[in-house]
Coordinates of C-alpha atoms in Angstrom, one line a residue:
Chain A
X663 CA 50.7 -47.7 15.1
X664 CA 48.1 -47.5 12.5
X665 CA 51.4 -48.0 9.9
X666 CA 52.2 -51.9 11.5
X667 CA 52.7 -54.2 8.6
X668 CA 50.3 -57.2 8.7
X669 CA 50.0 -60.3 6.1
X670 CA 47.8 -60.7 4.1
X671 CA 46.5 -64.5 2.9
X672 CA 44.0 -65.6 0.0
X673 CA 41.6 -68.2 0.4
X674 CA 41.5 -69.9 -3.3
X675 CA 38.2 -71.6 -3.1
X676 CA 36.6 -68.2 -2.7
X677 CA 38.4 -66.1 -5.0
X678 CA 36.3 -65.4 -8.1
X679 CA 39.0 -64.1 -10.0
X680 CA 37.7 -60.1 -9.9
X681 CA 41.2 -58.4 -9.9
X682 CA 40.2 -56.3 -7.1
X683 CA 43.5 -56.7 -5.2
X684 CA 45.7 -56.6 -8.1
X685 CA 44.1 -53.0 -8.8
X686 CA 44.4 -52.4 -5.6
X687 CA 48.0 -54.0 -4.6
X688 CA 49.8 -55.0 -7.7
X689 CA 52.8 -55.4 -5.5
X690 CA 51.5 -57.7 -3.2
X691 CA 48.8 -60.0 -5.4
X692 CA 48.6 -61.4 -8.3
X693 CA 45.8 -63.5 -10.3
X694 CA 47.3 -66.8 -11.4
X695 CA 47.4 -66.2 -15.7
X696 CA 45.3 -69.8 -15.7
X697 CA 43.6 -70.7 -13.2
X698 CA 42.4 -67.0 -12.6
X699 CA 43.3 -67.3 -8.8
X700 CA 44.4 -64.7 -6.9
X701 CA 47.8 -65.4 -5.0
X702 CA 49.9 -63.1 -2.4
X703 CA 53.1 -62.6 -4.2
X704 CA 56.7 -62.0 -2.1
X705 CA 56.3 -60.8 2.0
X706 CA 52.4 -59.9 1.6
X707 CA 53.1 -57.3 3.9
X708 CA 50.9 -54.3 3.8
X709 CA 50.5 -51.5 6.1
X710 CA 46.7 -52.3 8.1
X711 CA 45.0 -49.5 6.7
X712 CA 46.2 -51.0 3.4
X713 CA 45.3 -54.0 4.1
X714 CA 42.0 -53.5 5.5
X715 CA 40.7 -51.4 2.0
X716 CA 41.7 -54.7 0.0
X717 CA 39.8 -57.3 2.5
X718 CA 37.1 -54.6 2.3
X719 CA 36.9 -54.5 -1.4
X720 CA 36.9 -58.3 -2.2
X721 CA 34.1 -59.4 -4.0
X722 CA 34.5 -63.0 -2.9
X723 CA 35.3 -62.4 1.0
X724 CA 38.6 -64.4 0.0
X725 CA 41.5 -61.9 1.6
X726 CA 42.2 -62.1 5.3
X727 CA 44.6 -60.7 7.3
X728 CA 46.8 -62.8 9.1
X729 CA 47.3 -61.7 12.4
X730 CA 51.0 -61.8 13.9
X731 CA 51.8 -65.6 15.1
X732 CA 52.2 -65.5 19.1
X733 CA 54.9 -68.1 20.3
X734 CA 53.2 -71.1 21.1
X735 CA 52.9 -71.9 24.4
Chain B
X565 CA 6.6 -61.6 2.5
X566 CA 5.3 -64.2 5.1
X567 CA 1.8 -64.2 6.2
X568 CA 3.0 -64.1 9.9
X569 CA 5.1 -60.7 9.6
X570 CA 5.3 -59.7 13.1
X571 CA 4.6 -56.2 11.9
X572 CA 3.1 -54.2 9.0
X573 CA 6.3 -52.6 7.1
X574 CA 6.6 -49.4 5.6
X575 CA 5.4 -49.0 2.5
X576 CA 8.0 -48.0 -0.2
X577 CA 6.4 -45.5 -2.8
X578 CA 6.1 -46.3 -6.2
X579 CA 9.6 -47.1 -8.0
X580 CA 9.0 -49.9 -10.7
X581 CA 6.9 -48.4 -13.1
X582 CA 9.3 -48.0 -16.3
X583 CA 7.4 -44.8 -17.2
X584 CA 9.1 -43.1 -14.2
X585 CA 12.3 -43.7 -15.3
X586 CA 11.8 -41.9 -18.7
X587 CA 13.1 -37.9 -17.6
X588 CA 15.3 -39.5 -15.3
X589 CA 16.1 -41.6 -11.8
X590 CA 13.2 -41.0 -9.0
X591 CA 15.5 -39.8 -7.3
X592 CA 13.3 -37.8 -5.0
X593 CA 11.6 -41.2 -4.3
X594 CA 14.7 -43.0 -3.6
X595 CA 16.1 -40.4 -0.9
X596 CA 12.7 -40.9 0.8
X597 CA 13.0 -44.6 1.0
X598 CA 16.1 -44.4 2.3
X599 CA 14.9 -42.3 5.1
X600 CA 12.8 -44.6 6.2
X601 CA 12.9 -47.2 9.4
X602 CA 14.4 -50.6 8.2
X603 CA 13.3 -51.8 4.8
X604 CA 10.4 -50.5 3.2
X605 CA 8.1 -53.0 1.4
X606 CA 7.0 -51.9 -2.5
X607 CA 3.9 -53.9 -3.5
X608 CA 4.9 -55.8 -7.3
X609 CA 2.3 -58.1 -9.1
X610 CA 0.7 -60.8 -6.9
X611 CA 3.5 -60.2 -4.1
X612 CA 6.4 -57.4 -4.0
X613 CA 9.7 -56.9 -2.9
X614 CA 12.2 -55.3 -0.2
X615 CA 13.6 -52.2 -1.5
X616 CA 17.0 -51.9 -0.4
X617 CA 18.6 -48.6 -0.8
X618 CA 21.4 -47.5 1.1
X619 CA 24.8 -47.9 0.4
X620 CA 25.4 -50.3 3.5
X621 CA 22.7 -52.4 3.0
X622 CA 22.8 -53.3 -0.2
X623 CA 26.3 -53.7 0.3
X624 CA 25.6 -56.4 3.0
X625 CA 22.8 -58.2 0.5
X626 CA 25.4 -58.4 -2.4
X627 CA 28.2 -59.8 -0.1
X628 CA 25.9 -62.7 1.6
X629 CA 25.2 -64.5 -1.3
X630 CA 24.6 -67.9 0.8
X631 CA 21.5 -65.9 2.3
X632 CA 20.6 -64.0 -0.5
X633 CA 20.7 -65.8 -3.8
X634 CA 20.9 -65.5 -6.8
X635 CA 20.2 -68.4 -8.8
X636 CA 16.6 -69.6 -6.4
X637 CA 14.6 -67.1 -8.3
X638 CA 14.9 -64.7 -10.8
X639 CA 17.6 -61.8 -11.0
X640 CA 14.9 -59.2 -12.1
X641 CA 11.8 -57.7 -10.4
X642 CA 9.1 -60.3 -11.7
X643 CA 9.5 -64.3 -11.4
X644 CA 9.5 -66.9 -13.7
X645 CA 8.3 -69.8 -14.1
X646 CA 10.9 -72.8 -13.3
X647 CA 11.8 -74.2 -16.7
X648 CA 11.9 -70.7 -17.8
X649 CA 14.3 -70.0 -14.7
X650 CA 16.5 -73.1 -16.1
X651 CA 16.0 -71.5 -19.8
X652 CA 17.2 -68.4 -19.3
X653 CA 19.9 -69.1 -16.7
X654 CA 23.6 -67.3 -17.2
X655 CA 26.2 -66.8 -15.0
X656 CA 24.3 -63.9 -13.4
X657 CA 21.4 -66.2 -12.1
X658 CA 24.3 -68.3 -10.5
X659 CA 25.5 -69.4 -6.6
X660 CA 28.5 -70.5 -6.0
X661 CA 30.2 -73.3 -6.8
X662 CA 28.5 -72.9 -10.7
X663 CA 29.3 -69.1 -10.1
X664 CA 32.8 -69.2 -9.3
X665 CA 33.3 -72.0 -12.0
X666 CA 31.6 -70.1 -14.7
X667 CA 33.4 -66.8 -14.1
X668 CA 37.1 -68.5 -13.7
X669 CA 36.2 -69.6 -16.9
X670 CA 36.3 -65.8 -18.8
X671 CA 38.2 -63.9 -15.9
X672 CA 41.2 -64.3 -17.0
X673 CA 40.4 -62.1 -20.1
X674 CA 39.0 -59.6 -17.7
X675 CA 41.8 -59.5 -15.2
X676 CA 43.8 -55.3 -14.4
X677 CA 46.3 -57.2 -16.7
X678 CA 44.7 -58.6 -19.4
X679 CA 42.6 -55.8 -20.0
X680 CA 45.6 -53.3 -20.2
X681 CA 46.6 -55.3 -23.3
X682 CA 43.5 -54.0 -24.7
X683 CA 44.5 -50.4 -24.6
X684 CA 46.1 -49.9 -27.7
X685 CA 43.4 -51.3 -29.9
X686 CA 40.7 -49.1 -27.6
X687 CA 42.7 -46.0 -27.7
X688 CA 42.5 -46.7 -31.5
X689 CA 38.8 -46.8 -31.9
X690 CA 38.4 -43.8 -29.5
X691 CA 40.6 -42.0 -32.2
X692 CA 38.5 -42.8 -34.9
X693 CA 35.7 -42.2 -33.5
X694 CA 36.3 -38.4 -32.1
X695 CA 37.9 -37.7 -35.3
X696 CA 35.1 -38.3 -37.2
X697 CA 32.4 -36.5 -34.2
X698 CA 34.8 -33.2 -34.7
X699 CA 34.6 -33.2 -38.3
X700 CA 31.0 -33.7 -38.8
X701 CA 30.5 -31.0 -36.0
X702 CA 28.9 -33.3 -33.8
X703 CA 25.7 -35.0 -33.9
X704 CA 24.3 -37.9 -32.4
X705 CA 26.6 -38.9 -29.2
X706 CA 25.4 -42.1 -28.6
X707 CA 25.3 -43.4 -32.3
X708 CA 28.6 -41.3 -33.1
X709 CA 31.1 -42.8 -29.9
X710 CA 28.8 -44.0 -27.1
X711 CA 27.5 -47.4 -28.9
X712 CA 30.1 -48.3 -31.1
X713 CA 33.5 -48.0 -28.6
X714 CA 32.6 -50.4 -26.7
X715 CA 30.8 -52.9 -28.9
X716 CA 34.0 -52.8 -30.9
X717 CA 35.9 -53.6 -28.4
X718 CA 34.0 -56.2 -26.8
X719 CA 33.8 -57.5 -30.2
X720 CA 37.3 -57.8 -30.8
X721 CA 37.8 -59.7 -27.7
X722 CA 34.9 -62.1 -28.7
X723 CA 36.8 -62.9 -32.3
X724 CA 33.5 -61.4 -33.8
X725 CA 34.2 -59.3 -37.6
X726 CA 33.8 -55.8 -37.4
X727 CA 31.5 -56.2 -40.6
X728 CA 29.2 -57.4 -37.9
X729 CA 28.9 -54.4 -35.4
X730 CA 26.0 -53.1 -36.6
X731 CA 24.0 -56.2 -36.6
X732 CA 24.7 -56.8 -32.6
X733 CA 24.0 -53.8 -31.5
X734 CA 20.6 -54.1 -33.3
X735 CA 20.2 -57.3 -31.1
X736 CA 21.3 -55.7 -27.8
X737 CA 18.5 -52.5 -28.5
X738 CA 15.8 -54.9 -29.2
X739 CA 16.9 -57.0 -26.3
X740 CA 17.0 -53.6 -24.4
X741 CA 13.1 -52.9 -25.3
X742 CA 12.7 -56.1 -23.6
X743 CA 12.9 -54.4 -20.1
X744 CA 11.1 -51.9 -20.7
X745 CA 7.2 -51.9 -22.0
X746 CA 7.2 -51.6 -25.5
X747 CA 8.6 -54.3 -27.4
X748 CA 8.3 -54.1 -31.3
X749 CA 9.4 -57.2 -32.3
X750 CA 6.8 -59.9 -33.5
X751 CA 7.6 -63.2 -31.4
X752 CA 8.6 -65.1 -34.7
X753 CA 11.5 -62.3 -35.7
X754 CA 14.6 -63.5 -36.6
X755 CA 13.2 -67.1 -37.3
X756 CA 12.2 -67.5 -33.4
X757 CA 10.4 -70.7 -32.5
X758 CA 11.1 -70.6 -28.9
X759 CA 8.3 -69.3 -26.5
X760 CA 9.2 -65.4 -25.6
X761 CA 8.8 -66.6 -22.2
X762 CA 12.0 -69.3 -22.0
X763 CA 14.2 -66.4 -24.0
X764 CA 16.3 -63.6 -22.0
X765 CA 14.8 -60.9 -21.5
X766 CA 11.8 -62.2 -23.4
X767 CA 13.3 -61.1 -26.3
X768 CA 13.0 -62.8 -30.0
X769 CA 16.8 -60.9 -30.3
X770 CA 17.6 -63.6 -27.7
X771 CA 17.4 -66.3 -30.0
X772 CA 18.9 -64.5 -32.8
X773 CA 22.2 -63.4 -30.4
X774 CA 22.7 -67.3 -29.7
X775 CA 22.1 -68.4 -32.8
X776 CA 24.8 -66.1 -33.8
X777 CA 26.8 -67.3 -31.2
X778 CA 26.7 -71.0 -32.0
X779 CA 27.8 -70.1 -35.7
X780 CA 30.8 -68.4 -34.1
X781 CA 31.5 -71.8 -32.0
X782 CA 31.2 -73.7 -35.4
X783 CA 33.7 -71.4 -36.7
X784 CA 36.4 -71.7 -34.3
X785 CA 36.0 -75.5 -33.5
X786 CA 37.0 -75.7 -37.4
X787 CA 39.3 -73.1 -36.9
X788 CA 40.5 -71.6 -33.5
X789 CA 42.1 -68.4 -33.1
X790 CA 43.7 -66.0 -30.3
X791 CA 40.2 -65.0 -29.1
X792 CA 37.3 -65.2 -26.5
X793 CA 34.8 -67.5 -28.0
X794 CA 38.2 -69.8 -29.2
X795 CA 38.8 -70.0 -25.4
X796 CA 34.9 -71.0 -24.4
X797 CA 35.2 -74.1 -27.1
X798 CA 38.3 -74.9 -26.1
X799 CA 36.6 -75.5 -22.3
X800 CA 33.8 -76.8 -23.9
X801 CA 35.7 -79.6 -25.8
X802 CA 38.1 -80.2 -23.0
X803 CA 36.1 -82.7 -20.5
X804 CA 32.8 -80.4 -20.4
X805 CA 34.3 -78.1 -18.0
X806 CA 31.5 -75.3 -19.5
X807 CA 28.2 -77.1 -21.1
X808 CA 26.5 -75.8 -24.6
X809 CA 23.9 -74.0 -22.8
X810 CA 26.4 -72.2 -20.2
X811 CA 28.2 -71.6 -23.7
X812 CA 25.3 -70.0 -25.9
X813 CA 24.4 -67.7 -22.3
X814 CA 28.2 -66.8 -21.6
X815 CA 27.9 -65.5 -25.4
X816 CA 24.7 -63.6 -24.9
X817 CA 26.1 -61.9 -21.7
X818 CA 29.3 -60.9 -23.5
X819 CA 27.7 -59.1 -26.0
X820 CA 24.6 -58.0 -24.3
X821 CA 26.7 -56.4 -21.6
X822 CA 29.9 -55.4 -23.1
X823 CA 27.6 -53.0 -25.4
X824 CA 25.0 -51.4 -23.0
X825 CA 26.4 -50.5 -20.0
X826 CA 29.5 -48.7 -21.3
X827 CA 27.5 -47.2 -23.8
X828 CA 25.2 -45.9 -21.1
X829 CA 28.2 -44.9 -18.3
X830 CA 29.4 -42.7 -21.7
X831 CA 26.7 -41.2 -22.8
X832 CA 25.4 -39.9 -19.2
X833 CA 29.5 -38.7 -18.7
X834 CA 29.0 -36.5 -21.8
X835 CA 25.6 -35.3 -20.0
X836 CA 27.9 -34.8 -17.2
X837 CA 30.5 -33.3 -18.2
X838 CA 28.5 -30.8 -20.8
X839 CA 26.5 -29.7 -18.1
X840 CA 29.4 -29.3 -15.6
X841 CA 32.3 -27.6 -17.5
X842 CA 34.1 -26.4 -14.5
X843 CA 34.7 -30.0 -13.7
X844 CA 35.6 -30.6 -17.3
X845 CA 38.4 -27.5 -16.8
X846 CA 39.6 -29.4 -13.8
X847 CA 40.5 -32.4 -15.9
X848 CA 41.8 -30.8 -18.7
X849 CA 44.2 -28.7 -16.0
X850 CA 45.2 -31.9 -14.4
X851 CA 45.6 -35.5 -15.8
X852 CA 45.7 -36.9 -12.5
X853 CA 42.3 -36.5 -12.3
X854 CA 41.4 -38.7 -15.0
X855 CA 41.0 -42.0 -12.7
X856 CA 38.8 -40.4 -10.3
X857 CA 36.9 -38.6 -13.5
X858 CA 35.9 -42.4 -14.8
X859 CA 35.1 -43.7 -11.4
X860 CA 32.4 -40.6 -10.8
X861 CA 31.7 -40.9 -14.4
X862 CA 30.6 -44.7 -13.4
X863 CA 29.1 -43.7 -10.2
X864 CA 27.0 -40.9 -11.9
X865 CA 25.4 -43.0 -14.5
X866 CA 24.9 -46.2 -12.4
X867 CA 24.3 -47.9 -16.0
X868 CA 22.2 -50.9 -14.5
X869 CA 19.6 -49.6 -11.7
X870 CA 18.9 -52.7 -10.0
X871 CA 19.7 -56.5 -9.3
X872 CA 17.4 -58.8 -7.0
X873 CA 18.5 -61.4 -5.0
X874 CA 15.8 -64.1 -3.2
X875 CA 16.3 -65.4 0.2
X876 CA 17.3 -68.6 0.4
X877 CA 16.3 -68.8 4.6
X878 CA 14.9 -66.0 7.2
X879 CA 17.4 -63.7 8.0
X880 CA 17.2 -59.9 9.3
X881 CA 18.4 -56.7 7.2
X882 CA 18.4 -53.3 8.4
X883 CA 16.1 -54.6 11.8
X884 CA 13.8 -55.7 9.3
X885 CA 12.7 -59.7 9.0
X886 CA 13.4 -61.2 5.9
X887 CA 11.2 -64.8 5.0
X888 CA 12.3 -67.3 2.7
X889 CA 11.7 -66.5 -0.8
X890 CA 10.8 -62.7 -0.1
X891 CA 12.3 -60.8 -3.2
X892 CA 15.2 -58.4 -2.2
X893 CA 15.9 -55.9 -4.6
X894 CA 19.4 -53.8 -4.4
X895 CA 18.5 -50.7 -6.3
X896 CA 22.1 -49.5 -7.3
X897 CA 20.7 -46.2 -8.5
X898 CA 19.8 -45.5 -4.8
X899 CA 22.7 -46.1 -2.5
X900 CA 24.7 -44.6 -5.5
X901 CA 23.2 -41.0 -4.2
X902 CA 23.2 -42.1 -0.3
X903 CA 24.4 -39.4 2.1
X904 CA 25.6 -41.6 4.3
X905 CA 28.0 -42.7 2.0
X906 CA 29.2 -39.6 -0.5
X907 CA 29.3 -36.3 0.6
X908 CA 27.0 -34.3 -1.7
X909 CA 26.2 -37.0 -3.8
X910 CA 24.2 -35.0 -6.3
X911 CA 27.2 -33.4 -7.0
X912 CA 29.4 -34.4 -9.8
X913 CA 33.2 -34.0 -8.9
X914 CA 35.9 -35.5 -10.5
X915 CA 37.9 -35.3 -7.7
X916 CA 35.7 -37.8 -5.6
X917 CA 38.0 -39.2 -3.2
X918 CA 37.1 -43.0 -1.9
X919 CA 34.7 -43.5 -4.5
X920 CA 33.4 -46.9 -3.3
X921 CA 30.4 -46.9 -5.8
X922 CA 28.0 -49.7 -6.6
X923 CA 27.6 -49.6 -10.3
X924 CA 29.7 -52.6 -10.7
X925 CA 27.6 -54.5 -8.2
X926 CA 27.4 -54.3 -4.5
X927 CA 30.8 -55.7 -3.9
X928 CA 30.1 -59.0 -3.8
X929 CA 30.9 -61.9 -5.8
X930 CA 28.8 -60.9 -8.9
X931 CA 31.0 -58.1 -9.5
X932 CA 31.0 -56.9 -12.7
X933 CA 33.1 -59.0 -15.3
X934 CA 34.1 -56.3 -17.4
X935 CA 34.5 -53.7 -14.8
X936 CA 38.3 -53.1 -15.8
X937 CA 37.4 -53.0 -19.5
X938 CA 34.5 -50.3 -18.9
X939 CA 37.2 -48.2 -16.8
X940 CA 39.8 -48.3 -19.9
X941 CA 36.7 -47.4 -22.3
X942 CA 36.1 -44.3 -20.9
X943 CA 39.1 -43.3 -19.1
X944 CA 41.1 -43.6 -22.6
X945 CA 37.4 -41.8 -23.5
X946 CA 38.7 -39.1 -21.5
X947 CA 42.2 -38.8 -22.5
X948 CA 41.7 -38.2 -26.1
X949 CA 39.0 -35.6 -25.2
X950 CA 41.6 -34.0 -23.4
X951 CA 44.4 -34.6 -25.7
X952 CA 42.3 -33.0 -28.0
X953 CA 41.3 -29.9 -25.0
X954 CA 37.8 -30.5 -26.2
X955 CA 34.7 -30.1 -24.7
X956 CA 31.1 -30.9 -25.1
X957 CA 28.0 -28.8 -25.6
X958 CA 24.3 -30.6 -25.3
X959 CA 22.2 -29.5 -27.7
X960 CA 18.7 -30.7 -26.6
X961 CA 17.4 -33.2 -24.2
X962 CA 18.3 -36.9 -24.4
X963 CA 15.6 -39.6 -25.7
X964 CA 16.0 -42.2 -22.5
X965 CA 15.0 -45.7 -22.2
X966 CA 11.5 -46.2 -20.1
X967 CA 13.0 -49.2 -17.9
X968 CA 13.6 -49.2 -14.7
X969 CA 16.4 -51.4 -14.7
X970 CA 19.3 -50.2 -17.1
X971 CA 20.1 -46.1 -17.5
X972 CA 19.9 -46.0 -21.0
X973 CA 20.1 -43.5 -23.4
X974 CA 18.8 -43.9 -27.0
X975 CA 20.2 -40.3 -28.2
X976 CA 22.1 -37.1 -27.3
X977 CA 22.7 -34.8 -29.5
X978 CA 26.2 -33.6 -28.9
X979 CA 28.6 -30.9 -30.5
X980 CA 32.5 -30.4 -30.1
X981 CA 32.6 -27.0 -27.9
X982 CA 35.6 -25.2 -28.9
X983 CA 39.2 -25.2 -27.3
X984 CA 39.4 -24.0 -23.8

């Protein structure tokens, strides 16, 4: 359960550009060479525990996880 | 504090006097605080602060920078004066959106990335520098490795000559003495004009380090080059997007930084590691252990003690009432050694696990800049120790720094123990 693959978003007006997740998940983010943004690169899948450590350690509260879309009603 | 506190707090003992900084942390006094109900309230000049010390809450002070601010009053322990707030102001007296504006600015050359370009040219310098500590047999740690690694580096970065080292390290000791009680400049040193009071850390150096720092920006409008000051004129020229005075303090804070902290975070590791030679063996036995090594290398010397933030608007911490404009002061130094947080935190392991420790910051925004480059310093540090399967033996006590806001050392006197 605790090994579900969630997605993972950035939220560029609060990125500061600290690298955090690009320690932390080279794989999934990567901080834009100019602007010094932070962007999810390919699926942004991560298992939740994963995932959870990187929203934790964001300096800039910018990394959410985006919960699985429900069909709309 | 407001008048109309519902309730008397508890009152934090004594932790800002400089002088009890100078055998080492209070830590004794720290634990005690943390122990307490809430926040504890430590009496300061005319008024005083919240003393926040443990892990979670100054964690939760670092990461709401909307209520507690950074750039409403001053970052340190006593207050200034408004036009002195404005004179002094750098990127670490900042709210976003100036904050996130400023730091996009020189992040990119601070980025995992970036900074692993720099590990050639580090590992170099580290080289050198061990080289020449084994063959004298030792001597002064700081002076011999812990001062000049990473003033060189940050110095190449900048574009600055190495012919120049030895000059801006003077300016970051003197600017150093500034925090603590003794300073031994004369206000007009270095051709100063400006009142102490309107200078960082009311330090003549101040002037000198941006005076410094505008030559530079001459020198790279005429000519640019591949480096970090060539980058900040380029912003500057390029529709204002950084002003002069963000400039001259961006310049200050580079150097100022980039030289004390690592300097301090490798001079308490060779402490550490002198003191504790079984965790030394560990590394030696396994390179693996050489990340976790730096991080409780960092977490162990917690180079900068404190940073304050102001309240912007009543809020509640820890069940306690915060009023607008109380000081709140994250002391770093504290929740670094908070049982809730590490287990046996007075014990230095280099196989810490989870090391979530604050001496980058609080895990907010104001993270430190150069938190990548301080990790290569000493974990390349490290490798070339081991490389070399040497160890360290402390010959004598340290001469510390009576501040209570950065950990530094002045001296060590260090020898190269033999080959395990």
């Amino acid at each position: 359960m605790s090994d579900d693959l969630v997605r993972v978003a950035v939220d560029e007006e609060r990125c500061i550009g600290g690298g955090q997740c690009e320690m932390l998940e080279p794989e999934v983010f990567l901080l834009d060479e100019d602007e010094v943004i932070s962007s999810v690169i390919g699926s942004g899948e991560l298992p939740r525990p994963r995932a959870d450590v990187v929203v934790h350690r964001c300096p800039g509260a910018a990394i959410s996880i985006v919960e699985p879309q429900r069909p709309s009603e | 504090m407001s008048a109309s506190a519902a309730s008397t707090p508890t009152l934090a003992p004594e932790i800002a006097d400089p002088r009890l900084y100078l055998d080492s942390i209070p830590h004794e006094r720290f634990a005690q605080i943390r122990a307490m109900p809430g926040l504890a309230w430590h009496p300061y000049g005319d008024n005083g602060f919240w003393a926040v010390t443990r892990h979670a809450d100054v964690r939760a002070v670092s990461r709401n920078p909307k209520v507690f601010s950074s750039a409403i009053g001053h970052t340190n322990l006593w207050d200034l004066e408004a036009d002195a707030l404005e004179a002094r102001r750098s990127l670490i007296d900042t709210d976003a959106p100036d904050h996130t504006r400023l730091r996009r600015m020189v992040a990119g050359a601070f980025t995992p990335k970036n900074i692993r370009r720099w590990e050639d040219a580090v590992r170099e310098i580290t080289v050198e520098l061990l080289d020449e500590f084994m063959n004298q047999g030792g001597g002064d740690w700081v002076d011999m490795v812990a001062a000049p690694l990473p003033i060189r580096v940050i110095l190449s970065m900048l574009g600055v000559p190495v012919a120049d080292a030895d000059y801006l390290v003077e300016l970051s000791n003197y600017l150093v003495e500034g925090t603590s009680d003794s300073q031994s400049l004369p206000p007009d040193a270095f051709g100063n004009t400006t009142e102490l009071r309107l200078l960082p850390f009311n330090s003549p150096a101040s002037h000198a380090l941006f005076e410094y720092g505008d030559e530079m920006r001459s020198k790279r409008r005429a000519e640019p080059c591949d480096d970090l000051v060539t980058h900040l004129v380029k912003a500057e020229a390029e529709g204002g997007r950084i002003s002069r005075h963000e400039y001259r303090h961006l310049f200050h804070l580079l150097v100022f930084a980039g030289n004390e902290t690592t300097r301090t975070a490798i001079s308490h590791g060779a402490m550490a590691l002198a003191a504790n030679g079984d965790q030394w063996q560990r590394v030696l036995d396994d390179p693996g252990l050489i990340e976790p090594a730096t991080e409780e290398i960092i977490r162990w010397a917690t180079p900068v003690l404190h940073m304050r933030r102001t309240a912007a608007t009543d809020c509640e911490l820890a069940g306690t009432q915060i009023a607008a404009g109380d000081k709140v002061v994250m002391w770093y130094a504290a929740a670094n050694r908070d049982e809730a947080a590490y287990a046996d935190p007075f014990r230095f392991d280099v196989g810490r696990g989870d090391n979530e420790h604050f001496a980058f910051g609080g895990g907010g925004p104001h993270l430190c800049l150069g938190a990548f480059l301080a990790r290569l310093e000493v974990s390349v540090l490290l490798e070339e120790m081991a490389a070399r399967r040497m160890s360290l033996e402390q010959r004598g006590e340290p001469v510390r720094v009576a501040s209570n806001f950065v950990h530094g050392v002045l001296s060590v006197d260090m020898a190269p123990g033999g080959n395990p």
